Short mmCIF file of C-alpha atoms and ligand atoms in Angstrom, two decimals:
data_model
loop_
_atom_site.label_atom_id
_atom_site.label_comp_id
_atom_site.label_asym_id
_atom_site.label_seq_id
_atom_site.Cartn_x
_atom_site.Cartn_y
_atom_site.Cartn_z
CA MET F 576 -198.66 -61.40 61.75
CA SER F 577 -201.58 -62.30 64.23
CA SER F 578 -204.39 -64.34 63.24
CA ASP F 579 -206.84 -63.42 66.12
CA PRO F 580 -210.04 -61.86 65.12
CA ALA F 581 -209.53 -58.11 64.38
CA PRO F 582 -209.18 -56.34 67.48
CA HIS F 583 -211.07 -52.79 68.30
CA LEU F 584 -208.70 -50.28 68.55
CA VAL F 585 -208.79 -46.71 70.18
CA VAL F 586 -206.57 -44.09 69.29
CA MET F 587 -206.29 -40.98 71.58
CA GLY F 588 -205.24 -37.84 70.24
CA GLN F 589 -206.22 -37.26 66.35
CA GLY F 590 -203.31 -34.91 65.60
CA TYR F 591 -200.17 -35.47 63.03
CA VAL F 592 -199.25 -38.62 64.92
CA GLY F 593 -203.03 -40.00 66.20
CA LEU F 594 -204.91 -39.71 62.97
CA PRO F 595 -202.20 -41.34 60.41
CA MET F 596 -201.79 -44.22 62.87
CA ALA F 597 -205.69 -44.90 62.90
CA LEU F 598 -206.09 -44.46 59.29
CA ARG F 599 -203.22 -46.94 58.56
CA ALA F 600 -204.53 -49.41 61.17
CA ALA F 601 -207.99 -49.22 59.67
CA GLU F 602 -206.41 -50.19 56.29
CA THR F 603 -205.55 -53.59 57.56
CA GLY F 604 -209.27 -54.23 58.62
CA ILE F 605 -209.10 -53.29 62.54
CA ARG F 606 -211.98 -51.60 63.56
CA VAL F 607 -210.66 -48.37 64.59
CA THR F 608 -211.95 -45.54 66.74
CA GLY F 609 -210.36 -41.99 66.94
CA PHE F 610 -210.93 -40.30 70.17
CA ASP F 611 -210.17 -36.76 70.79
CA THR F 612 -211.28 -34.24 73.26
CA ASN F 613 -212.13 -31.88 70.90
CA GLU F 614 -215.55 -32.44 69.55
CA ALA F 615 -215.15 -29.98 66.99
CA THR F 616 -212.20 -31.87 65.56
CA ALA F 617 -214.30 -35.18 65.95
CA ALA F 618 -216.99 -34.17 64.08
CA ALA F 619 -215.09 -32.96 61.05
CA LEU F 620 -213.26 -36.11 60.73
CA ARG F 621 -216.71 -38.18 60.98
CA ALA F 622 -217.60 -35.49 58.09
CA GLY F 623 -214.30 -36.24 55.97
CA THR F 624 -212.62 -33.36 56.61
CA SER F 625 -208.76 -33.59 57.76
CA HIS F 626 -207.45 -31.25 59.62
CA ILE F 627 -203.76 -32.94 59.45
CA GLY F 628 -201.54 -31.63 56.36
CA ASP F 629 -200.15 -34.91 55.65
CA VAL F 630 -203.38 -36.69 55.57
CA SER F 631 -205.97 -35.82 52.48
CA ASP F 632 -209.59 -35.66 52.58
CA ALA F 633 -209.71 -38.59 50.20
CA ASP F 634 -207.26 -40.84 52.92
CA LEU F 635 -209.76 -39.92 55.09
CA ALA F 636 -212.97 -41.00 53.09
CA ALA F 637 -211.20 -44.27 52.79
CA GLY F 638 -210.69 -44.82 56.54
CA LEU F 639 -214.44 -44.03 56.93
CA ALA F 640 -215.29 -46.54 54.71
CA GLY F 641 -213.17 -49.18 56.11
CA GLY F 642 -213.99 -49.04 59.76
CA TYR F 643 -212.79 -46.11 60.91
CA THR F 644 -214.74 -43.54 62.81
CA ALA F 645 -214.10 -40.59 65.32
CA THR F 646 -215.60 -39.27 68.41
CA SER F 647 -215.18 -37.52 71.57
CA ASP F 648 -216.79 -39.56 73.79
CA PRO F 649 -214.33 -41.63 75.81
CA ASP F 650 -216.66 -44.35 76.68
CA CYS F 651 -215.30 -45.83 73.69
CA ILE F 652 -212.31 -47.07 75.65
CA ALA F 653 -214.75 -49.47 77.56
CA ASP F 654 -215.43 -51.37 74.28
CA ALA F 655 -211.61 -51.32 73.45
CA ASP F 656 -208.95 -54.26 72.93
CA VAL F 657 -206.42 -51.73 72.31
CA VAL F 658 -205.75 -48.08 73.14
CA ILE F 659 -202.81 -46.10 72.19
CA VAL F 660 -202.06 -42.84 73.34
CA CYS F 661 -201.01 -39.90 70.88
CA VAL F 662 -201.18 -36.45 72.85
CA PRO F 663 -199.16 -33.74 73.05
CA THR F 664 -196.35 -33.48 75.68
CA PRO F 665 -195.19 -29.64 75.47
CA LEU F 666 -192.52 -28.22 77.70
CA SER F 667 -193.81 -26.74 81.10
CA PRO F 668 -192.38 -23.87 82.02
CA ASP F 669 -189.83 -25.16 83.88
CA GLY F 670 -188.44 -26.81 80.94
CA GLY F 671 -189.36 -30.13 81.98
CA PRO F 672 -192.34 -31.70 79.81
CA ASP F 673 -195.86 -30.85 80.56
CA LEU F 674 -197.72 -34.65 81.05
CA ALA F 675 -201.16 -33.30 81.41
CA ALA F 676 -202.33 -34.46 78.38
CA VAL F 677 -200.90 -38.15 79.00
CA ILE F 678 -202.09 -38.02 82.59
CA ALA F 679 -205.89 -36.77 81.61
CA ALA F 680 -205.54 -39.85 78.72
CA ALA F 681 -204.50 -42.27 81.54
CA ASP F 682 -207.17 -41.34 83.75
CA LEU F 683 -209.82 -41.86 81.00
CA ILE F 684 -208.59 -45.17 80.69
CA GLY F 685 -208.07 -46.00 83.87
CA GLU F 686 -212.11 -45.35 84.52
CA ARG F 687 -212.98 -47.57 81.67
CA ILE F 688 -210.62 -49.91 80.51
CA ARG F 689 -211.62 -53.44 80.53
CA PRO F 690 -209.49 -56.40 81.95
CA GLY F 691 -207.19 -58.15 78.83
CA THR F 692 -206.63 -54.63 77.17
CA LEU F 693 -203.37 -53.49 75.74
CA CYS F 694 -202.51 -49.97 76.41
CA VAL F 695 -199.59 -47.99 74.60
CA LEU F 696 -198.06 -44.55 75.07
CA GLU F 697 -196.93 -42.74 72.14
CA SER F 698 -196.14 -39.29 73.43
CA THR F 699 -192.38 -38.33 73.56
CA THR F 700 -191.14 -37.80 77.08
CA TYR F 701 -188.58 -38.87 79.65
CA PRO F 702 -187.62 -42.30 80.41
CA GLY F 703 -189.70 -43.46 83.41
CA THR F 704 -193.00 -41.90 82.05
CA THR F 705 -194.94 -44.73 81.32
CA GLU F 706 -193.79 -47.04 84.06
CA GLU F 707 -194.04 -44.40 87.02
CA VAL F 708 -196.79 -41.79 85.52
CA PHE F 709 -198.79 -43.81 82.70
CA ALA F 710 -198.89 -47.28 83.97
CA PRO F 711 -200.40 -46.92 87.54
CA ARG F 712 -203.13 -44.53 86.24
CA VAL F 713 -204.23 -47.05 83.59
CA ALA F 714 -203.97 -50.39 86.01
CA GLY F 715 -205.11 -48.69 89.10
CA ASP F 716 -205.20 -51.05 91.92
CA ARG F 717 -207.85 -53.25 89.84
CA LEU F 718 -205.28 -54.67 86.80
CA ALA F 719 -201.79 -56.43 87.14
CA VAL F 720 -199.60 -54.87 84.65
CA GLY F 721 -198.32 -57.85 82.58
CA ASP F 722 -201.35 -60.13 83.18
CA SER F 723 -204.68 -58.54 83.22
CA VAL F 724 -203.14 -55.21 81.46
CA HIS F 725 -200.44 -55.07 79.06
CA ILE F 726 -198.74 -51.11 79.19
CA ALA F 727 -195.56 -50.20 76.63
CA PHE F 728 -194.04 -47.63 75.19
CA SER F 729 -193.83 -47.00 71.40
CA PRO F 730 -192.26 -44.06 70.02
CA GLU F 731 -193.83 -41.80 67.40
CA ARG F 732 -191.77 -41.46 64.40
CA ILE F 733 -193.99 -39.04 62.02
CA ASN F 734 -191.88 -36.68 60.12
CA PRO F 735 -194.10 -33.76 59.13
CA GLY F 736 -194.14 -32.49 55.38
CA GLN F 737 -192.12 -35.96 53.84
CA THR F 738 -193.92 -38.67 52.03
CA GLU F 739 -191.29 -41.19 51.65
CA TYR F 740 -191.86 -42.58 55.09
CA GLY F 741 -195.11 -43.52 56.71
CA VAL F 742 -196.62 -45.40 59.42
CA GLN F 743 -196.21 -48.70 57.50
CA ASN F 744 -192.87 -48.69 56.26
CA THR F 745 -191.14 -46.73 59.27
CA PRO F 746 -189.82 -48.87 61.90
CA LYS F 747 -191.45 -49.11 65.00
CA VAL F 748 -189.81 -49.53 68.42
CA VAL F 749 -191.70 -51.24 70.87
CA GLY F 750 -190.92 -51.65 74.83
CA GLY F 751 -193.26 -52.96 77.66
CA ILE F 752 -193.30 -52.71 81.26
CA THR F 753 -192.59 -56.45 81.12
CA PRO F 754 -191.51 -58.96 78.32
CA ALA F 755 -195.24 -60.06 78.25
CA CYS F 756 -196.14 -56.32 77.70
CA THR F 757 -193.30 -55.86 74.91
CA GLU F 758 -194.77 -59.17 73.03
CA ARG F 759 -197.97 -58.46 73.11
CA ALA F 760 -197.74 -54.59 71.55
CA ALA F 761 -194.93 -55.92 69.21
CA VAL F 762 -197.51 -58.61 68.01
CA PHE F 763 -200.47 -55.89 67.63
CA TYR F 764 -198.13 -53.24 65.69
CA GLU F 765 -197.13 -56.31 63.21
CA ARG F 766 -200.45 -56.23 62.08
CA PHE F 767 -199.94 -53.21 60.10
CA VAL F 768 -196.25 -52.00 60.42
CA ASP F 769 -193.60 -53.82 58.17
CA GLN F 770 -190.85 -53.62 60.95
CA VAL F 771 -191.17 -53.81 64.62
CA VAL F 772 -188.45 -53.48 67.22
CA ARG F 773 -188.72 -54.99 70.48
CA ALA F 774 -186.78 -52.63 72.92
CA LYS F 775 -185.54 -54.36 76.49
CA GLY F 776 -188.23 -52.26 78.01
CA ALA F 777 -190.41 -49.46 78.27
CA ARG F 778 -187.48 -47.02 79.29
CA GLU F 779 -185.23 -47.93 76.35
CA ALA F 780 -188.10 -47.52 74.14
CA GLU F 781 -188.45 -44.10 75.46
CA MET F 782 -184.51 -43.32 75.50
CA ALA F 783 -184.40 -44.46 72.12
CA LYS F 784 -186.68 -41.40 70.66
CA LEU F 785 -185.05 -38.92 72.74
CA LEU F 786 -181.48 -40.14 71.49
CA GLU F 787 -182.66 -39.77 67.94
CA ASN F 788 -183.52 -36.35 68.57
CA THR F 789 -180.88 -35.52 70.76
CA PHE F 790 -178.44 -36.57 68.19
CA ARG F 791 -179.98 -34.61 65.86
CA HIS F 792 -180.08 -31.19 67.93
CA VAL F 793 -176.64 -31.69 69.35
CA ASN F 794 -175.31 -32.02 65.69
CA ILE F 795 -177.23 -29.10 64.10
CA ALA F 796 -175.70 -26.94 67.22
CA LEU F 797 -172.13 -28.02 66.13
CA VAL F 798 -172.68 -26.86 62.80
CA ASN F 799 -174.16 -23.43 64.26
CA GLU F 800 -170.99 -22.77 66.30
CA MET F 801 -168.55 -23.94 63.49
CA VAL F 802 -170.03 -21.62 60.89
CA ARG F 803 -169.35 -18.50 63.01
CA PHE F 804 -165.75 -18.83 63.42
CA SER F 805 -165.25 -20.47 60.22
CA ARG F 806 -166.49 -17.28 58.46
CA GLU F 807 -163.94 -15.37 60.87
CA LEU F 808 -161.37 -17.49 59.91
CA GLY F 809 -162.27 -17.19 56.13
CA ILE F 810 -162.99 -20.90 55.58
CA ASP F 811 -166.12 -21.66 53.65
CA LEU F 812 -167.86 -24.31 56.04
CA TRP F 813 -170.92 -24.82 53.71
CA ASP F 814 -168.32 -26.38 51.11
CA ALA F 815 -166.41 -28.28 54.01
CA ILE F 816 -169.39 -30.02 55.03
CA ASP F 817 -170.18 -30.86 51.24
CA CYS F 818 -166.49 -32.56 51.17
CA ALA F 819 -167.19 -34.34 54.55
CA ALA F 820 -170.63 -35.63 53.32
CA THR F 821 -169.09 -37.49 50.53
CA LYS F 822 -167.76 -39.99 53.32
CA PRO F 823 -169.60 -43.47 52.66
CA PHE F 824 -169.73 -44.25 56.41
CA GLY F 825 -169.08 -42.61 59.63
CA PHE F 826 -170.57 -39.13 59.12
CA MET F 827 -174.13 -37.54 58.70
CA ALA F 828 -174.26 -34.10 57.11
CA PHE F 829 -176.21 -31.16 59.13
CA ARG F 830 -176.13 -27.82 58.04
CA PRO F 831 -176.14 -24.33 59.80
CA GLY F 832 -179.16 -22.58 59.91
CA PRO F 833 -181.12 -19.68 61.54
CA GLY F 834 -182.24 -21.87 64.59
CA VAL F 835 -184.16 -24.99 65.52
CA GLY F 836 -187.88 -25.01 65.25
CA GLY F 837 -190.44 -27.73 65.14
CA HIS F 838 -192.05 -29.57 68.22
CA CYS F 839 -189.68 -32.24 68.00
CA ILE F 840 -185.98 -31.28 67.79
CA PRO F 841 -185.72 -28.19 70.38
CA VAL F 842 -188.32 -29.91 72.72
CA ASP F 843 -187.39 -33.50 73.11
CA PRO F 844 -183.70 -33.50 74.41
CA ALA F 845 -184.85 -31.00 76.92
CA TYR F 846 -187.13 -33.98 78.74
CA LEU F 847 -183.83 -35.78 78.97
CA SER F 848 -181.68 -33.03 80.49
CA HIS F 849 -184.78 -32.27 82.93
CA ARG F 850 -184.68 -35.64 83.77
CA VAL F 851 -181.20 -36.09 84.66
CA ARG F 852 -181.01 -33.05 86.66
CA ALA F 853 -184.17 -33.77 88.59
CA VAL F 854 -183.15 -37.04 89.48
CA LEU F 855 -179.43 -37.21 89.53
CA GLY F 856 -178.94 -33.48 90.28
CA TYR F 857 -176.44 -32.81 87.69
CA SER F 858 -176.95 -31.48 83.93
CA PHE F 859 -176.75 -33.15 80.93
CA ARG F 860 -174.17 -30.80 79.58
CA MET F 861 -174.32 -31.83 75.89
CA VAL F 862 -177.86 -31.07 75.49
CA GLU F 863 -177.78 -27.80 77.35
CA LEU F 864 -174.76 -26.25 75.44
CA ALA F 865 -176.77 -27.26 72.30
CA GLU F 866 -179.53 -25.83 73.61
CA GLU F 867 -177.58 -22.23 74.33
CA VAL F 868 -175.88 -22.57 70.81
CA ASN F 869 -179.16 -23.45 68.72
CA SER F 870 -181.27 -20.69 70.73
CA ALA F 871 -178.39 -18.11 69.89
CA ALA F 872 -178.71 -18.67 66.33
CA PRO F 873 -181.44 -16.27 65.48
CA ILE F 874 -179.55 -13.38 67.39
CA TYR F 875 -176.39 -14.18 65.32
CA VAL F 876 -178.60 -13.56 62.14
CA ALA F 877 -179.74 -10.60 63.52
CA GLN F 878 -175.82 -9.56 63.74
CA ARG F 879 -175.50 -10.44 60.05
CA VAL F 880 -178.32 -8.64 59.04
CA ALA F 881 -176.66 -5.68 61.00
CA GLU F 882 -173.07 -6.13 59.44
CA ALA F 883 -174.86 -6.65 55.56
CA LEU F 884 -176.81 -3.56 56.15
CA ASN F 885 -173.32 -1.75 57.86
CA GLU F 886 -171.07 -2.43 54.87
CA ARG F 887 -173.40 -0.35 52.92
CA ALA F 888 -173.83 2.32 55.56
CA LEU F 889 -177.35 1.18 56.40
CA ALA F 890 -178.38 1.29 59.69
CA VAL F 891 -180.76 -1.21 61.16
CA ASN F 892 -183.03 1.15 62.59
CA GLY F 893 -185.27 2.08 59.56
CA ALA F 894 -183.95 -0.47 57.12
CA ARG F 895 -186.68 -2.72 55.32
CA VAL F 896 -185.76 -6.37 56.15
CA LEU F 897 -187.83 -9.20 54.24
CA LEU F 898 -187.67 -12.54 55.73
CA LEU F 899 -188.54 -15.15 53.30
CA GLY F 900 -189.72 -18.53 54.46
CA ILE F 901 -190.79 -18.30 58.15
CA THR F 902 -192.16 -21.66 59.32
CA TYR F 903 -189.69 -23.68 61.11
CA LYS F 904 -189.03 -26.00 58.14
CA PRO F 905 -189.36 -25.96 54.37
CA ASP F 906 -193.07 -26.97 52.94
CA VAL F 907 -194.49 -27.43 56.53
CA ALA F 908 -197.11 -24.73 57.68
CA ASP F 909 -195.89 -24.97 61.35
CA LEU F 910 -194.64 -21.93 63.15
CA ARG F 911 -194.02 -23.81 66.64
CA GLU F 912 -190.33 -22.62 67.94
CA THR F 913 -190.01 -21.11 64.57
CA PRO F 914 -186.55 -19.37 64.87
CA ALA F 915 -188.25 -16.57 62.36
CA GLU F 916 -189.89 -14.99 65.56
CA PRO F 917 -186.83 -14.36 67.69
CA LEU F 918 -185.11 -12.74 64.78
CA ALA F 919 -187.77 -11.07 63.71
CA ALA F 920 -188.56 -9.43 67.06
CA LYS F 921 -184.73 -8.49 67.49
CA LEU F 922 -185.04 -6.78 64.24
CA LEU F 923 -188.12 -4.95 65.14
CA GLN F 924 -186.56 -3.97 68.41
CA GLN F 925 -183.54 -2.36 66.48
CA GLY F 926 -186.23 -0.46 64.61
CA ALA F 927 -186.24 -2.32 61.18
CA LEU F 928 -189.18 -2.36 58.94
CA VAL F 929 -189.38 -6.18 58.93
CA GLY F 930 -191.73 -7.48 56.20
CA TYR F 931 -192.11 -11.20 55.49
CA HIS F 932 -193.05 -13.77 52.74
CA ASP F 933 -194.21 -17.21 53.08
CA PRO F 934 -196.43 -19.33 51.02
CA LEU F 935 -197.61 -21.15 53.95
CA VAL F 936 -198.66 -18.42 56.20
CA ALA F 937 -201.07 -15.75 55.55
CA GLY F 938 -200.43 -13.62 58.71
CA TRP F 939 -197.97 -13.22 61.26
CA THR F 940 -197.86 -11.27 64.22
CA VAL F 941 -194.43 -10.68 66.34
CA ALA F 942 -194.18 -9.20 69.57
CA GLY F 943 -197.81 -8.04 69.18
CA ARG F 944 -197.47 -6.49 65.95
CA GLU F 945 -198.76 -7.63 62.60
CA LEU F 946 -196.24 -7.89 60.05
CA THR F 947 -196.62 -7.12 56.13
CA ALA F 948 -197.43 -10.06 54.69
CA GLU F 949 -195.78 -9.64 51.14
CA THR F 950 -197.59 -11.48 47.90
CA ASP F 951 -194.92 -11.08 45.36
CA PRO F 952 -191.62 -12.60 47.35
CA TYR F 953 -189.37 -11.38 43.97
CA ALA F 954 -190.76 -8.17 43.89
CA ALA F 955 -190.59 -7.59 47.83
CA ALA F 956 -187.06 -8.48 47.43
CA ALA F 957 -185.88 -6.20 45.14
CA ALA F 958 -187.52 -3.27 46.76
CA ALA F 959 -186.11 -4.51 50.04
CA ASP F 960 -182.83 -3.06 51.81
CA LEU F 961 -181.99 -6.95 52.78
CA VAL F 962 -183.38 -10.25 52.21
CA VAL F 963 -182.85 -12.94 54.72
CA LEU F 964 -183.79 -16.56 53.30
CA LEU F 965 -184.88 -18.40 56.03
CA GLN F 966 -186.55 -21.56 54.81
CA ALA F 967 -186.34 -22.40 51.10
CA HIS F 968 -189.95 -23.74 50.26
CA SER F 969 -189.93 -25.36 47.23
CA ALA F 970 -192.67 -22.74 45.63
CA TYR F 971 -189.37 -20.34 45.72
CA ASP F 972 -187.74 -20.02 42.63
CA LEU F 973 -184.10 -19.44 43.76
CA ALA F 974 -182.67 -18.43 40.40
CA ARG F 975 -185.42 -15.79 39.84
CA LEU F 976 -184.90 -14.63 43.57
CA GLU F 977 -181.10 -14.13 42.81
CA ALA F 978 -181.88 -12.26 39.56
CA THR F 979 -183.53 -9.63 41.13
CA GLY F 980 -180.17 -8.27 42.27
CA ALA F 981 -181.42 -8.10 45.87
CA ARG F 982 -178.88 -8.01 48.83
CA ILE F 983 -179.60 -11.77 50.36
CA LEU F 984 -178.64 -13.22 53.36
CA ASP F 985 -179.03 -16.63 52.74
CA THR F 986 -179.08 -18.78 56.26
CA ARG F 987 -179.71 -21.94 54.36
CA GLY F 988 -176.78 -22.36 51.79
CA VAL F 989 -178.94 -22.86 48.84
CA LEU F 990 -178.11 -19.88 46.60
CA PRO F 991 -174.69 -19.76 45.24
CA ALA F 992 -172.69 -17.45 47.32
CA ARG F 993 -172.05 -14.84 44.82
CA GLY F 994 -172.66 -10.94 43.62
CA THR F 995 -175.12 -9.74 46.33
CA VAL F 996 -175.82 -12.91 47.95
CA THR F 997 -173.83 -13.68 51.33
CA ARG F 998 -174.18 -17.00 53.11
CA LEU F 999 -174.43 -17.55 57.05
N1 SAJ V 2183 -182.11 -27.75 61.16
C1 SAJ V 2183 -181.32 -27.34 60.60
N2 SAJ V 2183 -179.95 -27.98 60.26
C2 SAJ V 2183 -180.09 -29.39 59.79
C3 SAJ V 2183 -181.44 -30.24 60.32
C4 SAJ V 2183 -182.30 -29.40 60.71
O1 SAJ V 2183 -181.11 -26.36 60.83
O2 SAJ V 2183 -178.91 -30.06 59.16
C5 SAJ V 2183 -183.53 -27.00 61.63
C6 SAJ V 2183 -184.59 -27.08 60.56
O3 SAJ V 2183 -184.58 -26.14 59.87
C7 SAJ V 2183 -185.69 -27.26 61.69
C8 SAJ V 2183 -184.92 -28.08 62.59
O4 SAJ V 2183 -183.81 -27.95 62.78
O5 SAJ V 2183 -185.77 -25.99 62.25
C9 SAJ V 2183 -185.79 -29.52 62.80
O6 SAJ V 2183 -185.59 -29.82 61.27
P1 SAJ V 2183 -185.46 -31.60 61.20
O7 SAJ V 2183 -185.47 -31.58 60.25
O8 SAJ V 2183 -185.48 -32.26 62.52
O9 SAJ V 2183 -187.33 -31.68 61.33
P2 SAJ V 2183 -188.31 -32.07 62.27
O10 SAJ V 2183 -188.51 -31.14 63.26
O11 SAJ V 2183 -189.47 -32.18 61.89
O12 SAJ V 2183 -188.01 -33.50 63.14
C10 SAJ V 2183 -188.50 -34.54 62.69
C11 SAJ V 2183 -188.11 -35.65 63.55
N3 SAJ V 2183 -189.30 -37.07 63.68
C12 SAJ V 2183 -189.63 -37.20 64.71
O13 SAJ V 2183 -189.43 -36.80 65.81
C13 SAJ V 2183 -190.62 -38.30 64.52
C14 SAJ V 2183 -186.82 -36.13 63.26
O14 SAJ V 2183 -186.67 -37.32 64.24
C15 SAJ V 2183 -186.35 -36.40 61.96
O15 SAJ V 2183 -185.32 -37.38 61.90
C16 SAJ V 2183 -187.12 -35.50 61.17
O16 SAJ V 2183 -187.91 -35.16 61.25
C17 SAJ V 2183 -186.49 -35.71 59.94
O17 SAJ V 2183 -185.65 -36.38 59.47
O18 SAJ V 2183 -186.88 -34.56 58.99
#
């Protein structure tokens, strides 16, 4: 742990990554300024109102009492000893990372940074970004990287909606442009993170993050493809996965679903495949195939809906189809890349009367149409021609749902496959 006097930390971007990071650092006595380009966000934070589900107003109040503040004035950077950048890197239309926010942050830093500052990029991006895009803008021609400025990459590992792992107890990978950059960044994080892992360099740290999420993406695609032919072969893949999961080593269970949502898993691997193709001119086939399989999953669900209705001589056209749980994962109020959207769009296109229930989503528009938000999922299930369970929010009483006697297509394998319930 460092014995230096507490530095002034500026965290750029006060979203689901930056805000928890800022508050954790403030807990250890570091003076922290949360910078956000959105003044309304900064003002709300100063007033003690959190816009992040995993951060309570009480957490924020403790931070405000302990040396945290928020601002939209970038001049706070001029007084910073350390700057951590946690801004979004969505996909651009060409499938590569949209680095506009990273570049904007780097430029704000470059215009204000003092010699001797440490700058760390945490936004997920392709290997090479820190060295080729971020560092030149931060250091300019005034500062020498590894000497008058230290620059590193450290992947964010925030997992929305789960409380077991937070900033303090999730191991932190750090890789610098130079060894001195790595060491300085590692020593800094050791002030408020229990375990810091020194990577060989920034590129290895960038790659570690993409490996973590590409691993998930590919393995989810594996079971999403297997579940289709297993059913045609008369094999219960759900049971086979449960059996395989008993292996105490060398296996990690992934389960089929309606598709892969969120801002990490379907997005991060695309950075890598885009970079390989852009620089090397060939494709990263595993990722492109996984993307193909996972993006087709919602359409496969639509096919299964048609089959289930057809078994009762019902057409999709005019059928009352209820979607249960439309966020991208259980108990997380986030619709980004949710597979529920392409599924609903397909069913609407086929003339289905699509309704939904989700305890976390009050209103939902798909293909320009405001869908009916049911208030009682059990009554709505009983009245539907078919229910599609997409996300098993903990608010759902699954036994009660089964007891409605509704015809249910369970895409998560959480209901017993019996009676009126069939699994993907
Ligand atoms: N999914 C499946 N089958 C699975 C697992 C997930 O269909 O077996 C689907 C989910 O329904 C969801 C999507 O994939 O739509 C992504 O699920 P996720 O569990 O990976 O959740 P995320 O997107 O919140 O991923 C985050 C990631 N955290 C960071 O990037 C910092 C990921 O690295 C974590 O491993 C993951 O949380 C986690 O462990 O929950």
